[in-house]
Amino acid sequence: MPTFQSANFGRVSAAYGGIFIISSLIWGFFVDKKRPDRYEVTGALIALVGVFVMFYTPR
């Protein structure tokens, strides 16, 4: 199905993945009462930086 989408679908899908990573850590912190360790936070920040690179790099 992704091959039938518009040209920006890959970036939107990747951004959703990055946001999903961040929101799952937030969910775990507030709902499950589990503090993310430094590696989880570092990985989430790397994913978020990737989202910003994909969306805001001039083309």
PDB file of N, CA and C in Angstrom:
ATOM      1  N   MET A   1       0.792  -1.192   0.000  1.00  0.00           N
ATOM      2  CA  MET A   1       0.000   0.000   0.000  1.00  0.00           C
ATOM      3  C   MET A   1       0.850   1.281   0.000  1.00  0.00           C
ATOM      4  N   PRO A   2       2.009   1.337   0.688  1.00  0.00           N
ATOM      5  CA  PRO A   2       2.788   2.577   0.664  1.00  0.00           C
ATOM      6  C   PRO A   2       3.222   3.002  -0.743  1.00  0.00           C
ATOM      7  N   THR A   3       3.346   2.070  -1.669  1.00  0.00           N
ATOM      8  CA  THR A   3       3.783   2.459  -3.015  1.00  0.00           C
ATOM      9  C   THR A   3       2.722   3.262  -3.754  1.00  0.00           C
ATOM     10  N   PHE A   4       1.482   3.201  -3.333  1.00  0.00           N
ATOM     11  CA  PHE A   4       0.412   3.959  -3.982  1.00  0.00           C
ATOM     12  C   PHE A   4       0.198   5.332  -3.349  1.00  0.00           C
ATOM     13  N   GLN A   5       0.976   5.680  -2.358  1.00  0.00           N
ATOM     14  CA  GLN A   5       0.796   6.951  -1.656  1.00  0.00           C
ATOM     15  C   GLN A   5       1.568   8.054  -2.364  1.00  0.00           C
ATOM     16  N   SER A   6       1.398   9.262  -1.884  1.00  0.00           N
ATOM     17  CA  SER A   6       2.103  10.401  -2.471  1.00  0.00           C
ATOM     18  C   SER A   6       3.592  10.330  -2.176  1.00  0.00           C
ATOM     19  N   ALA A   7       4.334  11.217  -2.783  1.00  0.00           N
ATOM     20  CA  ALA A   7       5.796  11.203  -2.662  1.00  0.00           C
ATOM     21  C   ALA A   7       6.268  11.458  -1.237  1.00  0.00           C
ATOM     22  N   ASN A   8       5.487  12.150  -0.437  1.00  0.00           N
ATOM     23  CA  ASN A   8       5.898  12.482   0.931  1.00  0.00           C
ATOM     24  C   ASN A   8       5.529  11.413   1.944  1.00  0.00           C
ATOM     25  N   PHE A   9       4.967  10.316   1.504  1.00  0.00           N
ATOM     26  CA  PHE A   9       4.490   9.296   2.437  1.00  0.00           C
ATOM     27  C   PHE A   9       5.623   8.716   3.278  1.00  0.00           C
ATOM     28  N   GLY A  10       6.791   8.534   2.701  1.00  0.00           N
ATOM     29  CA  GLY A  10       7.922   7.984   3.445  1.00  0.00           C
ATOM     30  C   GLY A  10       8.333   8.876   4.600  1.00  0.00           C
ATOM     31  N   ARG A  11       8.367  10.165   4.357  1.00  0.00           N
ATOM     32  CA  ARG A  11       8.720  11.093   5.428  1.00  0.00           C
ATOM     33  C   ARG A  11       7.646  11.136   6.505  1.00  0.00           C
ATOM     34  N   VAL A  12       6.400  11.103   6.100  1.00  0.00           N
ATOM     35  CA  VAL A  12       5.308  11.115   7.077  1.00  0.00           C
ATOM     36  C   VAL A  12       5.336   9.845   7.915  1.00  0.00           C
ATOM     37  N   SER A  13       5.567   8.716   7.272  1.00  0.00           N
ATOM     38  CA  SER A  13       5.624   7.447   7.999  1.00  0.00           C
ATOM     39  C   SER A  13       6.798   7.419   8.978  1.00  0.00           C
ATOM     40  N   ALA A  14       7.947   7.919   8.558  1.00  0.00           N
ATOM     41  CA  ALA A  14       9.109   7.960   9.443  1.00  0.00           C
ATOM     42  C   ALA A  14       8.881   8.919  10.610  1.00  0.00           C
ATOM     43  N   ALA A  15       8.239  10.036  10.344  1.00  0.00           N
ATOM     44  CA  ALA A  15       7.931  10.979  11.420  1.00  0.00           C
ATOM     45  C   ALA A  15       6.974  10.356  12.420  1.00  0.00           C
ATOM     46  N   TYR A  16       5.993   9.619  11.925  1.00  0.00           N
ATOM     47  CA  TYR A  16       5.073   8.930  12.820  1.00  0.00           C
ATOM     48  C   TYR A  16       5.841   7.952  13.714  1.00  0.00           C
ATOM     49  N   GLY A  17       6.807   7.258  13.138  1.00  0.00           N
ATOM     50  CA  GLY A  17       7.617   6.334  13.934  1.00  0.00           C
ATOM     51  C   GLY A  17       8.378   7.051  15.036  1.00  0.00           C
ATOM     52  N   GLY A  18       8.949   8.202  14.713  1.00  0.00           N
ATOM     53  CA  GLY A  18       9.670   8.976  15.726  1.00  0.00           C
ATOM     54  C   GLY A  18       8.753   9.477  16.829  1.00  0.00           C
ATOM     55  N   ILE A  19       7.589   9.965  16.440  1.00  0.00           N
ATOM     56  CA  ILE A  19       6.630  10.444  17.430  1.00  0.00           C
ATOM     57  C   ILE A  19       6.107   9.279  18.273  1.00  0.00           C
ATOM     58  N   PHE A  20       5.927   8.113  17.657  1.00  0.00           N
ATOM     59  CA  PHE A  20       5.471   6.932  18.391  1.00  0.00           C
ATOM     60  C   PHE A  20       6.494   6.534  19.458  1.00  0.00           C
ATOM     61  N   ILE A  21       7.770   6.616  19.138  1.00  0.00           N
ATOM     62  CA  ILE A  21       8.815   6.284  20.111  1.00  0.00           C
ATOM     63  C   ILE A  21       8.729   7.217  21.320  1.00  0.00           C
ATOM     64  N   ILE A  22       8.636   8.504  21.061  1.00  0.00           N
ATOM     65  CA  ILE A  22       8.560   9.492  22.144  1.00  0.00           C
ATOM     66  C   ILE A  22       7.297   9.272  22.982  1.00  0.00           C
ATOM     67  N   SER A  23       6.154   9.092  22.308  1.00  0.00           N
ATOM     68  CA  SER A  23       4.903   8.941  23.054  1.00  0.00           C
ATOM     69  C   SER A  23       4.869   7.645  23.861  1.00  0.00           C
ATOM     70  N   SER A  24       5.529   6.606  23.382  1.00  0.00           N
ATOM     71  CA  SER A  24       5.542   5.368  24.163  1.00  0.00           C
ATOM     72  C   SER A  24       6.366   5.529  25.431  1.00  0.00           C
ATOM     73  N   LEU A  25       7.439   6.307  25.386  1.00  0.00           N
ATOM     74  CA  LEU A  25       8.203   6.570  26.609  1.00  0.00           C
ATOM     75  C   LEU A  25       7.400   7.435  27.582  1.00  0.00           C
ATOM     76  N   ILE A  26       6.678   8.413  27.046  1.00  0.00           N
ATOM     77  CA  ILE A  26       5.838   9.252  27.905  1.00  0.00           C
ATOM     78  C   ILE A  26       4.734   8.415  28.542  1.00  0.00           C
ATOM     79  N   TRP A  27       4.115   7.531  27.744  1.00  0.00           N
ATOM     80  CA  TRP A  27       3.078   6.632  28.270  1.00  0.00           C
ATOM     81  C   TRP A  27       3.652   5.758  29.387  1.00  0.00           C
ATOM     82  N   GLY A  28       4.802   5.183  29.160  1.00  0.00           N
ATOM     83  CA  GLY A  28       5.423   4.338  30.165  1.00  0.00           C
ATOM     84  C   GLY A  28       5.727   5.089  31.448  1.00  0.00           C
ATOM     85  N   PHE A  29       6.114   6.347  31.314  1.00  0.00           N
ATOM     86  CA  PHE A  29       6.457   7.138  32.491  1.00  0.00           C
ATOM     87  C   PHE A  29       5.216   7.471  33.319  1.00  0.00           C
ATOM     88  N   PHE A  30       4.157   7.944  32.664  1.00  0.00           N
ATOM     89  CA  PHE A  30       2.987   8.415  33.402  1.00  0.00           C
ATOM     90  C   PHE A  30       1.996   7.304  33.743  1.00  0.00           C
ATOM     91  N   VAL A  31       1.823   6.342  32.861  1.00  0.00           N
ATOM     92  CA  VAL A  31       0.800   5.327  33.085  1.00  0.00           C
ATOM     93  C   VAL A  31       1.384   4.099  33.781  1.00  0.00           C
ATOM     94  N   ASP A  32       2.491   3.603  33.269  1.00  0.00           N
ATOM     95  CA  ASP A  32       3.093   2.391  33.836  1.00  0.00           C
ATOM     96  C   ASP A  32       4.054   2.677  34.984  1.00  0.00           C
ATOM     97  N   LYS A  33       4.319   3.955  35.236  1.00  0.00           N
ATOM     98  CA  LYS A  33       5.235   4.376  36.313  1.00  0.00           C
ATOM     99  C   LYS A  33       6.631   3.778  36.153  1.00  0.00           C
ATOM    100  N   LYS A  34       7.102   3.710  34.907  1.00  0.00           N
ATOM    101  CA  LYS A  34       8.441   3.201  34.615  1.00  0.00           C
ATOM    102  C   LYS A  34       9.293   4.334  34.049  1.00  0.00           C
ATOM    103  N   ARG A  35      10.344   4.640  34.761  1.00  0.00           N
ATOM    104  CA  ARG A  35      11.252   5.687  34.299  1.00  0.00           C
ATOM    105  C   ARG A  35      12.123   5.140  33.182  1.00  0.00           C
ATOM    106  N   PRO A  36      12.211   5.845  32.057  1.00  0.00           N
ATOM    107  CA  PRO A  36      13.111   5.398  30.994  1.00  0.00           C
ATOM    108  C   PRO A  36      14.564   5.605  31.416  1.00  0.00           C
ATOM    109  N   ASP A  37      15.414   4.657  31.043  1.00  0.00           N
ATOM    110  CA  ASP A  37      16.830   4.826  31.377  1.00  0.00           C
ATOM    111  C   ASP A  37      17.486   5.738  30.341  1.00  0.00           C
ATOM    112  N   ARG A  38      18.747   6.021  30.540  1.00  0.00           N
ATOM    113  CA  ARG A  38      19.426   7.000  29.681  1.00  0.00           C
ATOM    114  C   ARG A  38      19.555   6.515  28.248  1.00  0.00           C
ATOM    115  N   TYR A  39      19.603   5.206  28.037  1.00  0.00           N
ATOM    116  CA  TYR A  39      19.713   4.683  26.673  1.00  0.00           C
ATOM    117  C   TYR A  39      18.384   4.834  25.923  1.00  0.00           C
ATOM    118  N   GLU A  40      17.296   4.666  26.618  1.00  0.00           N
ATOM    119  CA  GLU A  40      15.985   4.870  25.988  1.00  0.00           C
ATOM    120  C   GLU A  40      15.776   6.340  25.633  1.00  0.00           C
ATOM    121  N   VAL A  41      16.165   7.212  26.521  1.00  0.00           N
ATOM    122  CA  VAL A  41      16.035   8.648  26.256  1.00  0.00           C
ATOM    123  C   VAL A  41      16.963   9.055  25.112  1.00  0.00           C
ATOM    124  N   THR A  42      18.187   8.545  25.117  1.00  0.00           N
ATOM    125  CA  THR A  42      19.130   8.857  24.042  1.00  0.00           C
ATOM    126  C   THR A  42      18.606   8.368  22.699  1.00  0.00           C
ATOM    127  N   GLY A  43      18.087   7.163  22.650  1.00  0.00           N
ATOM    128  CA  GLY A  43      17.534   6.635  21.405  1.00  0.00           C
ATOM    129  C   GLY A  43      16.343   7.434  20.925  1.00  0.00           C
ATOM    130  N   ALA A  44      15.488   7.852  21.843  1.00  0.00           N
ATOM    131  CA  ALA A  44      14.334   8.664  21.466  1.00  0.00           C
ATOM    132  C   ALA A  44      14.771  10.020  20.930  1.00  0.00           C
ATOM    133  N   LEU A  45      15.785  10.615  21.524  1.00  0.00           N
ATOM    134  CA  LEU A  45      16.293  11.894  21.033  1.00  0.00           C
ATOM    135  C   LEU A  45      16.917  11.744  19.650  1.00  0.00           C
ATOM    136  N   ILE A  46      17.620  10.646  19.424  1.00  0.00           N
ATOM    137  CA  ILE A  46      18.191  10.398  18.104  1.00  0.00           C
ATOM    138  C   ILE A  46      17.073  10.272  17.066  1.00  0.00           C
ATOM    139  N   ALA A  47      16.003   9.561  17.423  1.00  0.00           N
ATOM    140  CA  ALA A  47      14.869   9.422  16.507  1.00  0.00           C
ATOM    141  C   ALA A  47      14.222  10.775  16.235  1.00  0.00           C
ATOM    142  N   LEU A  48      14.093  11.608  17.257  1.00  0.00           N
ATOM    143  CA  LEU A  48      13.498  12.923  17.095  1.00  0.00           C
ATOM    144  C   LEU A  48      14.366  13.825  16.233  1.00  0.00           C
ATOM    145  N   VAL A  49      15.675  13.748  16.409  1.00  0.00           N
ATOM    146  CA  VAL A  49      16.584  14.513  15.550  1.00  0.00           C
ATOM    147  C   VAL A  49      16.432  14.051  14.098  1.00  0.00           C
ATOM    148  N   GLY A  50      16.286  12.753  13.894  1.00  0.00           N
ATOM    149  CA  GLY A  50      16.069  12.234  12.553  1.00  0.00           C
ATOM    150  C   GLY A  50      14.806  12.783  11.918  1.00  0.00           C
ATOM    151  N   VAL A  51      13.744  12.903  12.709  1.00  0.00           N
ATOM    152  CA  VAL A  51      12.495  13.478  12.209  1.00  0.00           C
ATOM    153  C   VAL A  51      12.727  14.918  11.766  1.00  0.00           C
ATOM    154  N   PHE A  52      13.421  15.696  12.571  1.00  0.00           N
ATOM    155  CA  PHE A  52      13.687  17.088  12.210  1.00  0.00           C
ATOM    156  C   PHE A  52      14.565  17.188  10.967  1.00  0.00           C
ATOM    157  N   VAL A  53      15.534  16.311  10.831  1.00  0.00           N
ATOM    158  CA  VAL A  53      16.387  16.316   9.637  1.00  0.00           C
ATOM    159  C   VAL A  53      15.547  16.016   8.395  1.00  0.00           C
ATOM    160  N   MET A  54      14.668  15.034   8.483  1.00  0.00           N
ATOM    161  CA  MET A  54      13.844  14.672   7.318  1.00  0.00           C
ATOM    162  C   MET A  54      12.915  15.805   6.903  1.00  0.00           C
ATOM    163  N   PHE A  55      12.355  16.509   7.862  1.00  0.00           N
ATOM    164  CA  PHE A  55      11.351  17.516   7.526  1.00  0.00           C
ATOM    165  C   PHE A  55      11.937  18.893   7.241  1.00  0.00           C
ATOM    166  N   TYR A  56      13.040  19.235   7.851  1.00  0.00           N
ATOM    167  CA  TYR A  56      13.503  20.611   7.744  1.00  0.00           C
ATOM    168  C   TYR A  56      14.790  20.800   6.964  1.00  0.00           C
ATOM    169  N   THR A  57      15.307  19.735   6.346  1.00  0.00           N
ATOM    170  CA  THR A  57      16.471  19.880   5.487  1.00  0.00           C
ATOM    171  C   THR A  57      16.002  20.485   4.159  1.00  0.00           C
ATOM    172  N   PRO A  58      16.649  21.554   3.719  1.00  0.00           N
ATOM    173  CA  PRO A  58      16.229  22.166   2.446  1.00  0.00           C
ATOM    174  C   PRO A  58      16.426  21.192   1.284  1.00  0.00           C
ATOM    175  N   ARG A  59      15.494  21.198   0.382  1.00  0.00           N
ATOM    176  CA  ARG A  59      15.587  20.338  -0.798  1.00  0.00           C
ATOM    177  C   ARG A  59      15.636  21.159  -2.033  1.00  0.00           C
TER     178      ARG A  59
END
